[in-house]
Coordinates of C-alpha atoms in Angstrom, one line a residue:
M1 CA 51.8 -142.6 126.8
S2 CA 54.6 -144.5 125.4
E3 CA 56.4 -146.4 127.6
K4 CA 59.9 -145.4 125.8
E5 CA 59.3 -141.9 125.8
V6 CA 57.9 -139.1 128.2
T7 CA 56.1 -136.3 126.3
R8 CA 56.7 -132.4 126.7
R9 CA 53.3 -131.9 128.0
G10 CA 53.7 -135.0 129.8
Y11 CA 57.3 -134.0 131.6
L12 CA 55.0 -132.2 134.6
K13 CA 53.6 -135.6 135.6
Y14 CA 56.1 -138.0 134.7
A15 CA 58.3 -136.1 136.6
G16 CA 55.9 -135.2 140.0
A17 CA 57.9 -133.4 142.5
G18 CA 60.9 -133.6 140.9
I19 CA 60.3 -131.0 138.1
A20 CA 60.9 -128.2 140.0
A21 CA 64.2 -129.1 140.6
I22 CA 65.1 -128.4 137.1
A23 CA 64.6 -124.7 138.9
V24 CA 67.8 -124.6 140.8
A25 CA 69.1 -120.9 141.1
G26 CA 71.4 -119.5 138.2
V27 CA 72.8 -116.6 140.0
G28 CA 74.8 -114.1 138.0
Y29 CA 77.1 -117.0 136.9
Y30 CA 78.1 -115.8 133.3
A31 CA 79.3 -112.5 135.1
G32 CA 81.6 -114.0 137.3
R33 CA 83.1 -116.5 135.0
M34 CA 83.8 -114.6 131.6
G35 CA 86.6 -116.1 129.3
P36 CA 87.6 -120.3 129.2
A37 CA 85.9 -122.3 131.7
G38 CA 88.8 -123.0 133.8
P39 CA 91.1 -125.9 133.2
T40 CA 89.9 -128.7 131.0
V41 CA 89.0 -131.2 133.6
T42 CA 87.3 -130.6 135.9
T43 CA 86.5 -132.1 139.7
V44 CA 83.9 -131.8 141.8
T45 CA 85.9 -131.1 144.4
E46 CA 87.7 -128.1 142.3
T47 CA 85.1 -126.1 141.7
V48 CA 83.2 -123.7 144.1
A49 CA 79.4 -122.8 142.6
T50 CA 77.9 -120.2 143.6
T51 CA 74.0 -121.3 144.0
E52 CA 72.0 -122.9 146.5
A53 CA 69.7 -125.5 144.8
T54 CA 66.5 -126.2 145.5
A55 CA 65.7 -128.0 148.5
G56 CA 63.6 -130.7 149.8
L57 CA 63.0 -132.5 146.6
P58 CA 63.0 -136.1 145.7
M59 CA 66.4 -137.8 145.4
T60 CA 67.4 -141.2 144.2
A61 CA 70.7 -142.2 146.9
P62 CA 73.4 -144.5 144.4
K63 CA 73.5 -148.0 146.2
R64 CA 77.5 -148.1 145.5
R65 CA 79.5 -145.1 144.7
Y66 CA 79.6 -144.3 140.9
K67 CA 81.9 -142.5 138.9
I68 CA 80.1 -140.1 136.3
V69 CA 82.0 -138.5 133.7
F70 CA 80.7 -135.2 131.7
S71 CA 81.8 -133.5 128.3
N72 CA 80.0 -129.9 127.6
G73 CA 80.3 -128.8 123.9
E74 CA 81.0 -125.0 124.5
M75 CA 81.1 -122.4 127.4
A76 CA 79.9 -119.5 124.6
D77 CA 77.2 -117.2 126.2
P78 CA 74.9 -116.7 129.9
W79 CA 73.1 -120.0 129.2
R80 CA 75.8 -122.3 129.1
Y81 CA 77.3 -120.8 132.4
V82 CA 74.7 -121.5 133.8
F83 CA 74.3 -125.1 132.9
V84 CA 77.3 -126.5 133.9
Q85 CA 76.8 -124.8 137.5
D86 CA 73.8 -126.5 137.5
M87 CA 75.4 -130.0 137.1
E88 CA 77.8 -128.9 139.4
N89 CA 75.5 -127.7 142.3
W90 CA 73.1 -131.3 141.7
S91 CA 76.6 -133.1 141.9
K92 CA 77.9 -131.8 145.0
K93 CA 74.0 -132.5 146.5
Y94 CA 74.1 -136.4 144.7
R95 CA 78.2 -137.0 146.5
E96 CA 76.5 -136.9 150.2
M97 CA 73.6 -139.1 149.2
G98 CA 73.9 -142.9 150.4
A99 CA 76.9 -144.0 148.7
G100 CA 77.7 -140.9 146.7
I101 CA 78.9 -140.8 143.5
D102 CA 82.2 -139.0 142.0
F103 CA 81.9 -136.7 139.2
I104 CA 83.8 -135.2 136.4
W105 CA 83.7 -132.7 133.8
T106 CA 85.6 -131.8 130.7
N107 CA 84.5 -128.5 128.3
A108 CA 85.0 -128.6 124.6
L109 CA 85.1 -124.6 123.9
S110 CA 82.8 -124.7 120.9
D111 CA 85.3 -127.6 118.9
S112 CA 83.8 -131.4 118.5
A113 CA 87.2 -132.8 118.0
K114 CA 88.2 -131.7 120.6
Q115 CA 84.8 -133.0 122.9
L116 CA 85.8 -136.4 120.6
A117 CA 89.4 -136.3 122.3
D118 CA 87.8 -135.1 125.9
C119 CA 84.8 -138.4 125.8
E120 CA 87.8 -140.9 125.1
T121 CA 89.7 -139.2 128.3
L122 CA 87.1 -140.1 130.5
L123 CA 85.9 -143.2 129.4
A124 CA 89.7 -143.8 129.9
M125 CA 88.6 -143.0 133.7
G126 CA 86.3 -146.2 134.0
P127 CA 83.6 -144.2 134.6
D128 CA 80.0 -145.9 135.4
A129 CA 78.1 -143.6 133.1
L130 CA 79.1 -140.4 130.4
I131 CA 76.7 -137.5 130.4
L132 CA 77.1 -135.7 127.0
S133 CA 76.0 -132.4 126.0
P134 CA 77.2 -132.7 122.2
Y135 CA 78.7 -129.5 120.6
E136 CA 77.7 -130.8 116.7
S137 CA 74.8 -134.1 116.5
A138 CA 77.2 -135.8 113.7
P139 CA 81.1 -135.0 114.4
L140 CA 79.8 -136.5 118.0
D141 CA 78.1 -139.8 117.2
P142 CA 81.2 -141.6 117.3
V143 CA 81.1 -141.4 121.3
L144 CA 78.8 -144.0 120.9
D145 CA 80.6 -146.6 119.3
K146 CA 83.6 -145.4 122.1
C147 CA 80.6 -146.6 125.2
N148 CA 79.8 -149.6 123.2
E149 CA 83.6 -150.7 123.2
A150 CA 83.8 -149.9 127.0
N151 CA 80.1 -150.7 127.9
V152 CA 79.3 -147.1 129.6
P153 CA 76.2 -146.2 129.7
L154 CA 75.7 -142.9 127.5
F155 CA 73.5 -139.6 128.5
C156 CA 72.8 -136.9 126.1
I157 CA 71.6 -133.9 127.7
D158 CA 70.2 -130.4 126.0
R159 CA 71.6 -131.3 122.6
E160 CA 71.6 -134.9 121.0
I161 CA 74.5 -136.9 118.7
S162 CA 73.3 -138.3 114.9
R163 CA 71.8 -142.1 116.4
K164 CA 68.7 -141.6 118.8
P165 CA 68.3 -142.9 122.2
G166 CA 67.4 -146.9 123.2
T167 CA 70.3 -147.2 120.3
G168 CA 73.4 -149.7 121.6
M169 CA 74.3 -148.2 125.0
Y170 CA 72.9 -145.2 124.0
I171 CA 70.1 -144.8 127.0
Q172 CA 68.1 -141.6 127.2
A173 CA 68.2 -138.0 126.1
I174 CA 67.0 -135.3 128.7
I175 CA 66.3 -132.5 125.8
M176 CA 63.8 -130.1 124.3
D177 CA 61.4 -130.6 122.1
W178 CA 62.8 -128.8 119.6
F179 CA 60.2 -129.7 116.6
Y180 CA 57.6 -127.8 119.1
S181 CA 60.4 -125.0 119.7
G182 CA 60.5 -124.4 116.0
R183 CA 56.6 -124.2 114.9
A184 CA 56.3 -122.3 118.2
R185 CA 58.5 -119.5 116.9
A186 CA 57.4 -120.1 113.5
K187 CA 53.5 -119.3 114.6
L188 CA 54.0 -116.1 116.6
L189 CA 56.5 -114.6 113.9
V190 CA 53.3 -115.6 111.7
D191 CA 51.0 -114.0 114.3
L192 CA 53.7 -110.6 114.6
L193 CA 53.6 -110.0 110.7
T194 CA 49.7 -110.5 110.7
Q195 CA 49.6 -107.7 113.4
K196 CA 51.9 -105.2 111.4
N197 CA 50.6 -105.6 107.9
G198 CA 47.2 -107.1 108.6
E199 CA 48.1 -110.6 106.6
P200 CA 50.6 -113.1 106.8
K201 CA 53.4 -111.4 105.0
G202 CA 56.4 -110.0 105.4
N203 CA 60.0 -109.9 104.6
V204 CA 62.6 -111.3 107.2
V205 CA 65.8 -111.8 107.7
E206 CA 67.1 -114.6 110.2
I207 CA 70.0 -115.5 112.7
D208 CA 70.6 -118.8 112.9
G209 CA 72.2 -121.0 115.7
T210 CA 74.9 -123.2 115.6
L211 CA 74.3 -125.3 112.3
G212 CA 75.0 -128.5 112.7
S213 CA 73.6 -129.1 116.5
S214 CA 70.7 -131.0 117.0
P215 CA 68.5 -128.1 118.4
C216 CA 69.6 -126.4 114.9
V217 CA 68.5 -128.9 112.8
E218 CA 65.4 -129.9 114.4
Y219 CA 63.8 -126.6 115.2
S220 CA 64.3 -125.0 111.6
V221 CA 62.2 -128.5 110.6
G222 CA 59.9 -127.3 113.0
I223 CA 59.6 -123.3 111.2
E224 CA 59.5 -125.3 107.8
D225 CA 56.9 -127.3 109.0
Y226 CA 54.9 -124.8 109.8
L227 CA 55.2 -122.1 107.4
A228 CA 55.5 -124.5 104.5
H229 CA 53.7 -127.4 105.3
M230 CA 50.9 -127.1 107.4
N231 CA 50.2 -124.0 106.1
D232 CA 52.0 -122.3 102.9
F233 CA 52.8 -119.1 104.4
K234 CA 54.7 -118.2 101.1
D235 CA 54.2 -114.7 101.7
I236 CA 56.6 -114.6 105.1
R237 CA 60.0 -114.7 102.9
I238 CA 63.0 -114.9 104.6
L239 CA 66.0 -112.8 102.6
D240 CA 68.3 -114.7 104.3
S241 CA 69.8 -116.7 106.7
R242 CA 73.2 -116.9 108.8
P243 CA 74.5 -118.6 111.7
G244 CA 75.3 -116.8 114.7
D245 CA 76.5 -119.6 116.7
W246 CA 74.6 -118.1 120.0
D247 CA 76.8 -115.3 119.8
G248 CA 76.1 -111.7 120.6
A249 CA 79.7 -111.4 119.1
K250 CA 79.1 -113.1 116.1
A251 CA 75.2 -112.2 115.7
Q252 CA 76.2 -108.4 115.8
P253 CA 78.3 -108.0 112.5
I254 CA 75.5 -110.3 110.6
I255 CA 72.8 -108.2 112.1
E256 CA 74.7 -104.9 110.6
D257 CA 75.2 -106.5 107.6
F258 CA 71.7 -107.7 106.8
L259 CA 70.5 -103.8 108.1
T260 CA 73.0 -101.9 105.2
R261 CA 71.7 -104.2 102.7
F262 CA 67.8 -104.1 103.3
P263 CA 67.0 -100.5 103.6
K264 CA 63.6 -98.9 105.4
G265 CA 61.1 -100.5 103.8
E266 CA 62.5 -103.7 102.4
L267 CA 62.4 -105.3 106.2
D268 CA 60.0 -106.8 108.4
A269 CA 61.6 -108.5 111.7
I270 CA 64.1 -110.1 112.4
F271 CA 64.0 -113.8 113.4
S272 CA 66.5 -114.3 116.1
H273 CA 67.0 -117.5 117.7
G274 CA 69.1 -117.2 120.7
D275 CA 68.0 -113.6 122.9
I276 CA 72.1 -113.7 123.3
M277 CA 72.2 -112.8 119.4
S278 CA 68.7 -111.2 119.8
L279 CA 69.8 -108.3 122.4
P280 CA 73.1 -106.5 119.8
C281 CA 70.0 -106.5 117.6
V282 CA 67.9 -104.2 119.3
D283 CA 71.3 -102.4 119.9
T284 CA 72.6 -102.2 116.5
A285 CA 68.7 -101.3 114.5
K286 CA 69.0 -98.0 117.5
R287 CA 72.3 -97.1 116.7
M288 CA 71.6 -97.2 112.8
G289 CA 68.5 -95.6 112.7
R290 CA 66.1 -98.7 112.1
D291 CA 63.9 -97.9 114.9
E292 CA 60.8 -99.2 112.8
L293 CA 62.0 -102.9 113.9
L294 CA 62.2 -102.5 117.3
G295 CA 59.1 -105.1 119.0
Y296 CA 59.8 -107.0 115.8
I297 CA 62.6 -108.7 116.6
T298 CA 62.7 -111.9 117.7
G299 CA 64.1 -114.1 120.3
Q300 CA 64.7 -118.4 122.2
D301 CA 66.0 -119.1 125.8
C302 CA 64.1 -116.5 127.7
Y303 CA 67.2 -115.1 129.3
V304 CA 65.8 -112.3 131.4
P305 CA 67.8 -109.3 129.9
W306 CA 65.6 -109.8 126.8
L307 CA 62.7 -110.7 129.0
E308 CA 62.9 -107.1 129.8
K309 CA 63.5 -105.7 126.0
V310 CA 59.9 -108.1 125.4
S311 CA 58.1 -106.5 128.0
S312 CA 59.4 -102.7 127.3
G313 CA 58.3 -103.4 123.8
E314 CA 61.7 -103.4 122.2
G315 CA 61.2 -107.1 121.8
A316 CA 58.5 -109.5 120.0
F317 CA 58.8 -112.3 122.4
S318 CA 60.5 -115.3 123.1
V319 CA 60.5 -119.1 123.5
E320 CA 61.6 -120.9 126.3
C321 CA 65.0 -123.1 126.5
P322 CA 65.8 -124.0 130.4
P323 CA 69.3 -124.3 131.0
Y324 CA 68.5 -126.2 134.3
F325 CA 69.5 -130.0 133.4
G326 CA 71.4 -131.1 137.2
Y327 CA 69.3 -133.1 138.5
A328 CA 66.9 -134.2 135.8
A329 CA 70.4 -135.7 134.1
F330 CA 71.6 -137.2 137.9
E331 CA 68.6 -138.7 138.5
S332 CA 68.2 -141.0 135.3
V333 CA 71.7 -141.4 135.8
I334 CA 71.4 -143.1 138.7
Q335 CA 68.1 -144.7 138.7
Y336 CA 69.9 -146.3 135.9
L337 CA 72.8 -148.1 137.5
N338 CA 70.8 -148.8 140.4
G339 CA 69.1 -151.3 138.5
E340 CA 66.1 -149.2 137.0
T341 CA 64.1 -149.1 133.1
L342 CA 63.9 -145.8 131.8
P343 CA 62.1 -144.1 128.6
T344 CA 64.5 -143.3 125.9
K345 CA 63.3 -139.4 126.3
K346 CA 62.3 -136.7 128.6
L347 CA 61.2 -133.4 126.9
I348 CA 61.3 -130.5 128.7
P349 CA 58.5 -128.6 129.0
Q350 CA 58.6 -124.8 127.5
R351 CA 57.1 -121.8 127.9
C352 CA 56.4 -119.2 125.7
Y353 CA 56.8 -115.7 126.5
T354 CA 54.9 -112.5 124.3
N355 CA 54.1 -109.1 125.2
W356 CA 50.9 -108.8 122.9
I357 CA 49.1 -112.2 124.3
P358 CA 46.0 -111.5 126.2
G359 CA 47.4 -112.1 130.0
Q360 CA 50.6 -113.0 129.2
K361 CA 52.8 -109.3 129.4
E362 CA 51.3 -109.6 133.5
I363 CA 53.0 -113.0 133.7
L364 CA 56.1 -111.9 132.1
D365 CA 56.5 -109.0 134.4
E366 CA 55.9 -111.0 137.4
H367 CA 58.4 -113.9 136.2
I368 CA 61.1 -111.1 135.6
A369 CA 60.4 -109.5 138.8
A370 CA 61.2 -113.2 140.7
C371 CA 64.3 -113.6 138.6
K372 CA 65.3 -110.4 139.8
A373 CA 64.6 -110.8 143.6
Q374 CA 65.9 -115.1 143.1
G375 CA 69.2 -114.0 141.2
L376 CA 68.4 -115.9 138.3
D377 CA 69.3 -115.2 134.8
Y378 CA 66.6 -117.3 133.4
P379 CA 63.1 -118.3 134.6
N380 CA 62.8 -121.5 136.7
T381 CA 60.3 -123.7 136.8
E382 CA 58.7 -122.9 140.5
M383 CA 57.4 -120.0 138.4
G384 CA 54.2 -122.4 136.8
N385 CA 52.3 -120.3 134.5
Y386 CA 52.7 -123.5 131.8
E387 CA 49.4 -123.6 130.2
E388 CA 48.9 -120.0 130.3
L389 CA 52.6 -119.3 128.5
I390 CA 52.1 -122.3 126.0
V391 CA 51.8 -122.2 122.1
D392 CA 49.1 -124.3 120.4
V393 CA 51.1 -126.5 117.7
P394 CA 51.8 -130.0 117.4
E395 CA 55.1 -131.9 118.7
E396 CA 57.6 -134.0 117.9
K397 CA 59.5 -134.6 114.3
P398 CA 56.4 -134.4 111.5
D399 CA 56.2 -137.3 109.3
W400 CA 57.8 -135.9 106.1
W401 CA 60.9 -135.6 107.5
N402 CA 63.5 -138.1 107.8
Y403 CA 66.7 -137.9 110.0
G404 CA 69.6 -137.1 108.0
D405 CA 68.2 -135.4 105.5
P406 CA 69.0 -132.0 104.5
V407 CA 67.3 -128.9 106.4
P408 CA 64.5 -127.6 104.3
S409 CA 63.7 -123.8 103.5
S410 CA 61.1 -123.6 101.3
N411 CA 60.8 -119.5 102.7
L412 CA 64.4 -118.8 102.0
V413 CA 65.0 -116.6 99.0
K414 CA 67.6 -118.7 97.5

């Protein structure tokens, strides 16, 4: 394994006992926090977390009191609420460890210009480290220049800026392997259409995420790699693709338009890249009399209400993107500030839930039940079953694609 990178499959071994901490409970936070996320700048002493973090995990004590600041890009969906709540939970735990920490965070409200200004405000506070979850990659890339000028180490979580970790003060990215995620979704789509049509062919419409974000860019490359470069599935045609920004309210009129433009007999599946966007697809298909699409709507994130749709047969699958980054982020930051050398990248492992692969339906139902019992909106790491829920496709960036190139879309009907 490279000293500079921890692979997705190698992460479990790398993290050791600490991997379970990424699974801090995310109980019902979304229901109680609809609308704007409160004040623009929030300190750990001003917020009250509603969950209990998993106990008994190895935590690195700060050698001196560190000021750690965090810029969050958005709070538009349940995933983000659990994501931020998890950061709050773990900041409270580290506040009581050793010399402790001070933690301040901002929310950019899905506005890259505001997030850039937020980062300037946070850096003006003289922090020991900045944690960034950029709303979009390119517009937030100048944050690295500002960190270089201020000599403040930068850590990106969930999403990345344009430049790669290891550049200047950009110390580490803690992210999903989005190339793998895209390939996994593409393979599952191929399997789904092959079951339906007897061969890998079919017409689909695509509801994408936020186009300028690193996850959307990289999983789109993974999808293209699997459909076109690896296998040349030219008979799978994407009739139209539009961004839903991982927002159910934005996705609903998109799917209404799709189902109006493409009547029965013209559409085989809905390729949605976010469970929160997949849910209105099911409701809209029922309302518009398009029950033939039930069971052929995909998802991503493993949001429990969508996993229930997959279990019932109304949804097809979901590929995991867990919102639990708090432990991994604070451990990395504190270890670095304590003087340790870190890999430039950590890739979080991902499970893929279907209702048709032998043995997976039983695991799916077990994980749904466990989530409900624990009050979780997303399966946590402690539930395990990674080997049973893996899609065997290549990991990491394909050789043919360079960062900064346009995102290809060979299967999209022009």
